[in-house]
Amino acid sequence: MKKNRKNLALLLLAASLLAGCAGQSNSQSSQSSQAKSEKKAESKASSKSAAKSAASSAVSSTKSSSSQASSKSAASSSQRADANRMGTLTSQLRVKLPGMLLPAADGLGQGSSNLNIRYTSSSSQNVVYYSVGNSPLALNDSRIANEKPYAVLTEKKNVADASSLINYQEPKTGLPAVKIAGNVTGTEEGAAGSTYLQFNQGQWSFVVRASNVQGQKPLPTAQKLLALYQQYGLPDTAAKSSVQVDVGESLGSLNTVITWAKGSSVYQLKAHSMETAFKMLKSLN
């Protein structure tokens, strides 16, 4: 009887141990399944987040491209408007001053949208004043007279002796030679507190004046002048013609003076900078 009881107790203990192992196994299986589910959820969330980020980046890129395209379009429209203003005023001038050579380009680096033009005319000469104001004004508006011109183009008509107005300088001899650039050499001389550097090209004489009092040197300006001539050229001329430049550029200074003959007329362009003058003359017609 005692032996049967002992066997029964052992059976119950074994059954209990088996049940515990089974519960632990089920618990571990449940935990593993839960972990897998959590990983899947995290993976899906990460995928959704990446998709949203990519979509956001694409939208941002599209907006940026659209903004850049809009800016380029606006700049292009502004440039066309500036060119149209010069074209419109020049077309009006051609009606008022028939037969006069006029530039199609304003020669400006900025301020073209506020370009203003006025002119005077008589039987002996036409004078056109180019300036930049606070706002665009109609051709020959009386208020333009208060603006400093950055360029002045003059035509003297029916000239009997063009050479007296042009002031062409023959090449000098017996003076110190100065190399300008390449194979172009000029001569230098001093007079009345200034230094004059001259060189000649074809029908043109080029003279640069520098102030000794202000410590100016003519060579850098002469080198730039030669480079501009080689880049843009100068108008066809019926006689020997001249370019005269005072060192130093500022608005209203008109330190660049270019004079030439065309038919029976003598033209002269004064400008606040050499580059502006050459750009305007390149477009002359």
GROMACS .gro file of N, CA, C and O in nm, residues 203-272:
model
  280
  203GLN      N    1   4.445  10.416  -8.856
  203GLN     CA    2   4.404  10.556  -8.872
  203GLN      C    3   4.385  10.627  -8.739
  203GLN      O    4   4.345  10.744  -8.738
  204TRP      N    5   4.413  10.560  -8.628
  204TRP     CA    6   4.380  10.614  -8.496
  204TRP      C    7   4.505  10.646  -8.414
  204TRP      O    8   4.601  10.570  -8.412
  205SER      N    9   4.499  10.760  -8.346
  205SER     CA   10   4.600  10.791  -8.244
  205SER      C   11   4.535  10.779  -8.107
  205SER      O   12   4.418  10.817  -8.088
  206PHE      N   13   4.607  10.723  -8.011
  206PHE     CA   14   4.558  10.702  -7.874
  206PHE      C   15   4.650  10.777  -7.778
  206PHE      O   16   4.772  10.754  -7.777
  207VAL      N   17   4.593  10.866  -7.698
  207VAL     CA   18   4.672  10.943  -7.602
  207VAL      C   19   4.609  10.930  -7.464
  207VAL      O   20   4.489  10.956  -7.446
  208VAL      N   21   4.691  10.888  -7.366
  208VAL     CA   22   4.645  10.876  -7.227
  208VAL      C   23   4.719  10.980  -7.143
  208VAL      O   24   4.843  10.986  -7.146
  209ARG      N   25   4.644  11.062  -7.071
  209ARG     CA   26   4.704  11.165  -6.986
  209ARG      C   27   4.688  11.126  -6.840
  209ARG      O   28   4.578  11.095  -6.793
  210ALA      N   29   4.797  11.130  -6.765
  210ALA     CA   30   4.796  11.101  -6.621
  210ALA      C   31   4.845  11.223  -6.545
  210ALA      O   32   4.937  11.292  -6.590
  211SER      N   33   4.783  11.250  -6.431
  211SER     CA   34   4.821  11.364  -6.349
  211SER      C   35   4.937  11.328  -6.257
  211SER      O   36   4.926  11.236  -6.175
  212ASN      N   37   5.048  11.402  -6.269
  212ASN     CA   38   5.162  11.377  -6.180
  212ASN      C   39   5.129  11.420  -6.038
  212ASN      O   40   5.175  11.358  -5.940
  213VAL      N   41   5.052  11.525  -6.024
  213VAL     CA   42   5.014  11.576  -5.893
  213VAL      C   43   4.937  11.470  -5.814
  213VAL      O   44   4.956  11.455  -5.693
  214GLN      N   45   4.852  11.394  -5.883
  214GLN     CA   46   4.772  11.292  -5.817
  214GLN      C   47   4.842  11.156  -5.813
  214GLN      O   48   4.786  11.057  -5.768
  215GLY      N   49   4.966  11.154  -5.860
  215GLY     CA   50   5.042  11.030  -5.856
  215GLY      C   51   4.993  10.924  -5.953
  215GLY      O   52   5.012  10.803  -5.930
  216GLN      N   53   4.930  10.964  -6.062
  216GLN     CA   54   4.875  10.868  -6.158
  216GLN      C   55   4.983  10.819  -6.254
  216GLN      O   56   5.079  10.890  -6.284
  217LYS      N   57   4.962  10.698  -6.305
  217LYS     CA   58   5.050  10.639  -6.406
  217LYS      C   59   4.967  10.607  -6.531
  217LYS      O   60   4.859  10.549  -6.521
  218PRO      N   61   5.016  10.643  -6.650
  218PRO     CA   62   4.935  10.623  -6.771
  218PRO      C   63   4.937  10.481  -6.826
  218PRO      O   64   4.844  10.443  -6.898
  219LEU      N   65   5.039  10.402  -6.795
  219LEU     CA   66   5.054  10.271  -6.860
  219LEU      C   67   4.937  10.175  -6.836
  219LEU      O   68   4.886  10.115  -6.932
  220PRO      N   69   4.890  10.152  -6.711
  220PRO     CA   70   4.777  10.059  -6.692
  220PRO      C   71   4.654  10.098  -6.773
  220PRO      O   72   4.586  10.012  -6.831
  221THR      N   73   4.625  10.228  -6.779
  221THR     CA   74   4.509  10.274  -6.857
  221THR      C   75   4.533  10.252  -7.006
  221THR      O   76   4.442  10.211  -7.079
  222ALA      N   77   4.656  10.277  -7.052
  222ALA     CA   78   4.689  10.256  -7.194
  222ALA      C   79   4.675  10.109  -7.231
  222ALA      O   80   4.628  10.074  -7.341
  223GLN      N   81   4.716  10.020  -7.142
  223GLN     CA   82   4.704   9.876  -7.168
  223GLN      C   83   4.558   9.833  -7.177
  223GLN      O   84   4.520   9.753  -7.264
  224LYS      N   85   4.475   9.886  -7.088
  224LYS     CA   86   4.332   9.855  -7.093
  224LYS      C   87   4.270   9.912  -7.219
  224LYS      O   88   4.185   9.848  -7.284
  225LEU      N   89   4.310  10.032  -7.257
  225LEU     CA   90   4.260  10.097  -7.378
  225LEU      C   91   4.292  10.015  -7.502
  225LEU      O   92   4.206   9.992  -7.588
  226LEU      N   93   4.415   9.967  -7.511
  226LEU     CA   94   4.455   9.884  -7.625
  226LEU      C   95   4.373   9.755  -7.629
  226LEU      O   96   4.328   9.712  -7.736
  227ALA      N   97   4.352   9.692  -7.512
  227ALA     CA   98   4.275   9.566  -7.506
  227ALA      C   99   4.131   9.589  -7.552
  227ALA      O  100   4.074   9.505  -7.624
  228LEU      N  101   4.071   9.700  -7.512
  228LEU     CA  102   3.934   9.730  -7.554
  228LEU      C  103   3.927   9.754  -7.704
  228LEU      O  104   3.833   9.711  -7.772
  229TYR      N  105   4.026   9.823  -7.757
  229TYR     CA  106   4.032   9.848  -7.902
  229TYR      C  107   4.041   9.715  -7.978
  229TYR      O  108   3.973   9.695  -8.079
  230GLN      N  109   4.126   9.626  -7.929
  230GLN     CA  110   4.142   9.496  -7.996
  230GLN      C  111   4.016   9.410  -7.983
  230GLN      O  112   3.987   9.329  -8.071
  231GLN      N  113   3.941   9.428  -7.875
  231GLN     CA  114   3.819   9.350  -7.854
  231GLN      C  115   3.700   9.405  -7.932
  231GLN      O  116   3.626   9.329  -7.996
  232TYR      N  117   3.680   9.536  -7.928
  232TYR     CA  118   3.559   9.596  -7.985
  232TYR      C  119   3.582   9.670  -8.118
  232TYR      O  120   3.488   9.687  -8.196
  233GLY      N  121   3.706   9.713  -8.143
  233GLY     CA  122   3.730   9.793  -8.262
  233GLY      C  123   3.674   9.934  -8.246
  233GLY      O  124   3.624   9.971  -8.140
  234LEU      N  125   3.684  10.013  -8.354
  234LEU     CA  126   3.633  10.150  -8.356
  234LEU      C  127   3.562  10.174  -8.489
  234LEU      O  128   3.580  10.097  -8.584
  235PRO      N  129   3.481  10.280  -8.499
  235PRO     CA  130   3.405  10.303  -8.622
  235PRO      C  131   3.495  10.323  -8.744
  235PRO      O  132   3.608  10.369  -8.733
  236ASP      N  133   3.440  10.287  -8.861
  236ASP     CA  134   3.509  10.318  -8.986
  236ASP      C  135   3.518  10.470  -8.997
  236ASP      O  136   3.422  10.542  -8.965
  237THR      N  137   3.634  10.518  -9.040
  237THR     CA  138   3.652  10.662  -9.045
  237THR      C  139   3.707  10.706  -9.180
  237THR      O  140   3.788  10.635  -9.243
  238ALA      N  141   3.664  10.823  -9.225
  238ALA     CA  142   3.708  10.876  -9.353
  238ALA      C  143   3.836  10.957  -9.339
  238ALA      O  144   3.892  11.003  -9.439
  239ALA      N  145   3.884  10.975  -9.218
  239ALA     CA  146   4.005  11.054  -9.194
  239ALA      C  147   4.076  11.002  -9.070
  239ALA      O  148   4.021  10.919  -8.996
  240LYS      N  149   4.198  11.049  -9.049
  240LYS     CA  150   4.270  11.011  -8.928
  240LYS      C  151   4.192  11.060  -8.807
  240LYS      O  152   4.147  11.175  -8.804
  241SER      N  153   4.177  10.972  -8.706
  241SER     CA  154   4.088  11.001  -8.593
  241SER      C  155   4.160  10.978  -8.461
  241SER      O  156   4.273  10.928  -8.458
  242SER      N  157   4.093  11.013  -8.350
  242SER     CA  158   4.165  11.014  -8.223
  242SER      C  159   4.086  10.958  -8.105
  242SER      O  160   3.962  10.966  -8.103
  243VAL      N  161   4.160  10.905  -8.009
  243VAL     CA  162   4.105  10.864  -7.880
  243VAL      C  163   4.191  10.932  -7.774
  243VAL      O  164   4.313  10.917  -7.773
  244GLN      N  165   4.125  11.006  -7.685
  244GLN     CA  166   4.196  11.074  -7.576
  244GLN      C  167   4.132  11.033  -7.444
  244GLN      O  168   4.010  11.039  -7.429
  245VAL      N  169   4.216  10.992  -7.349
  245VAL     CA  170   4.166  10.944  -7.220
  245VAL      C  171   4.244  11.009  -7.106
  245VAL      O  172   4.368  11.007  -7.106
  246ASP      N  173   4.171  11.065  -7.011
  246ASP     CA  174   4.231  11.110  -6.886
  246ASP      C  175   4.217  10.997  -6.784
  246ASP      O  176   4.108  10.939  -6.770
  247VAL      N  177   4.325  10.965  -6.715
  247VAL     CA  178   4.321  10.856  -6.616
  247VAL      C  179   4.219  10.890  -6.506
  247VAL      O  180   4.213  11.002  -6.456
  248GLY      N  181   4.140  10.790  -6.469
  248GLY     CA  182   4.038  10.808  -6.366
  248GLY      C  183   3.899  10.809  -6.427
  248GLY      O  184   3.872  10.882  -6.522
  249GLU      N  185   3.811  10.724  -6.371
  249GLU     CA  186   3.674  10.714  -6.421
  249GLU      C  187   3.575  10.739  -6.310
  249GLU      O  188   3.589  10.685  -6.200
  250SER      N  189   3.475  10.821  -6.335
  250SER     CA  190   3.369  10.846  -6.238
  250SER      C  191   3.248  10.899  -6.314
  250SER      O  192   3.261  10.954  -6.424
  251LEU      N  193   3.131  10.883  -6.254
  251LEU     CA  194   3.007  10.926  -6.318
  251LEU      C  195   3.012  11.076  -6.347
  251LEU      O  196   3.040  11.155  -6.258
  252GLY      N  197   2.986  11.112  -6.472
  252GLY     CA  198   2.986  11.253  -6.509
  252GLY      C  199   3.121  11.307  -6.548
  252GLY      O  200   3.132  11.422  -6.592
  253SER      N  201   3.228  11.224  -6.532
  253SER     CA  202   3.363  11.274  -6.564
  253SER      C  203   3.384  11.290  -6.714
  253SER      O  204   3.457  11.380  -6.758
  254LEU      N  205   3.326  11.199  -6.794
  254LEU     CA  206   3.340  11.203  -6.940
  254LEU      C  207   3.487  11.212  -6.980
  254LEU      O  208   3.526  11.289  -7.069
  255ASN      N  209   3.570  11.131  -6.916
  255ASN     CA  210   3.715  11.136  -6.937
  255ASN      C  211   3.762  11.065  -7.064
  255ASN      O  212   3.879  11.078  -7.100
  256THR      N  213   3.675  10.990  -7.128
  256THR     CA  214   3.710  10.924  -7.254
  256THR      C  215   3.647  11.001  -7.369
  256THR      O  216   3.525  11.022  -7.371
  257VAL      N  217   3.729  11.045  -7.465
  257VAL     CA  218   3.680  11.125  -7.578
  257VAL      C  219   3.727  11.060  -7.708
  257VAL      O  220   3.848  11.050  -7.734
  258ILE      N  221   3.632  11.017  -7.790
  258ILE     CA  222   3.664  10.951  -7.917
  258ILE      C  223   3.603  11.035  -8.030
  258ILE      O  224   3.483  11.061  -8.032
  259THR      N  225   3.688  11.075  -8.126
  259THR     CA  226   3.644  11.166  -8.233
  259THR      C  227   3.683  11.108  -8.369
  259THR      O  228   3.798  11.065  -8.388
  260TRP      N  229   3.591  11.108  -8.464
  260TRP     CA  230   3.617  11.053  -8.596
  260TRP      C  231   3.527  11.121  -8.701
  260TRP      O  232   3.431  11.190  -8.666
  261ALA      N  233   3.561  11.099  -8.826
  261ALA     CA  234   3.485  11.158  -8.936
  261ALA      C  235   3.405  11.050  -9.010
  261ALA      O  236   3.452  10.936  -9.027
  262LYS      N  237   3.287  11.088  -9.054
  262LYS     CA  238   3.201  10.999  -9.133
  262LYS      C  239   3.130  11.085  -9.237
  262LYS      O  240   3.045  11.167  -9.202
  263GLY      N  241   3.168  11.068  -9.363
  263GLY     CA  242   3.112  11.153  -9.467
  263GLY      C  243   3.152  11.298  -9.442
  263GLY      O  244   3.269  11.327  -9.415
  264SER      N  245   3.056  11.388  -9.445
  264SER     CA  246   3.084  11.529  -9.419
  264SER      C  247   3.063  11.567  -9.273
  264SER      O  248   3.070  11.684  -9.237
  265SER      N  249   3.038  11.467  -9.189
  265SER     CA  250   3.014  11.492  -9.047
  265SER      C  251   3.133  11.449  -8.962
  265SER      O  252   3.207  11.357  -8.999
  266VAL      N  253   3.150  11.516  -8.851
  266VAL     CA  254   3.248  11.474  -8.751
  266VAL      C  255   3.171  11.434  -8.625
  266VAL      O  256   3.089  11.512  -8.574
  267TYR      N  257   3.197  11.312  -8.578
  267TYR     CA  258   3.129  11.260  -8.459
  267TYR      C  259   3.226  11.260  -8.341
  267TYR      O  260   3.346  11.239  -8.357
  268GLN      N  261   3.168  11.280  -8.224
  268GLN     CA  262   3.247  11.270  -8.102
  268GLN      C  263   3.163  11.206  -7.992
  268GLN      O  264   3.051  11.247  -7.968
  269LEU      N  265   3.219  11.103  -7.927
  269LEU     CA  266   3.153  11.041  -7.813
  269LEU      C  267   3.238  11.064  -7.689
  269LEU      O  268   3.357  11.028  -7.686
  270LYS      N  269   3.179  11.124  -7.588
  270LYS     CA  270   3.242  11.138  -7.457
  270LYS      C  271   3.171  11.042  -7.362
  270LYS      O  272   3.048  11.035  -7.362
  271ALA      N  273   3.248  10.971  -7.279
  271ALA     CA  274   3.186  10.875  -7.188
  271ALA      C  275   3.260  10.871  -7.055
  271ALA      O  276   3.378  10.907  -7.046
  272HIS      N  277   3.189  10.826  -6.950
  272HIS     CA  278   3.248  10.821  -6.817
  272HIS      C  279   3.344  10.704  -6.800
  272HIS      O  280   3.420  10.700  -6.703
   0.00000   0.00000   0.00000
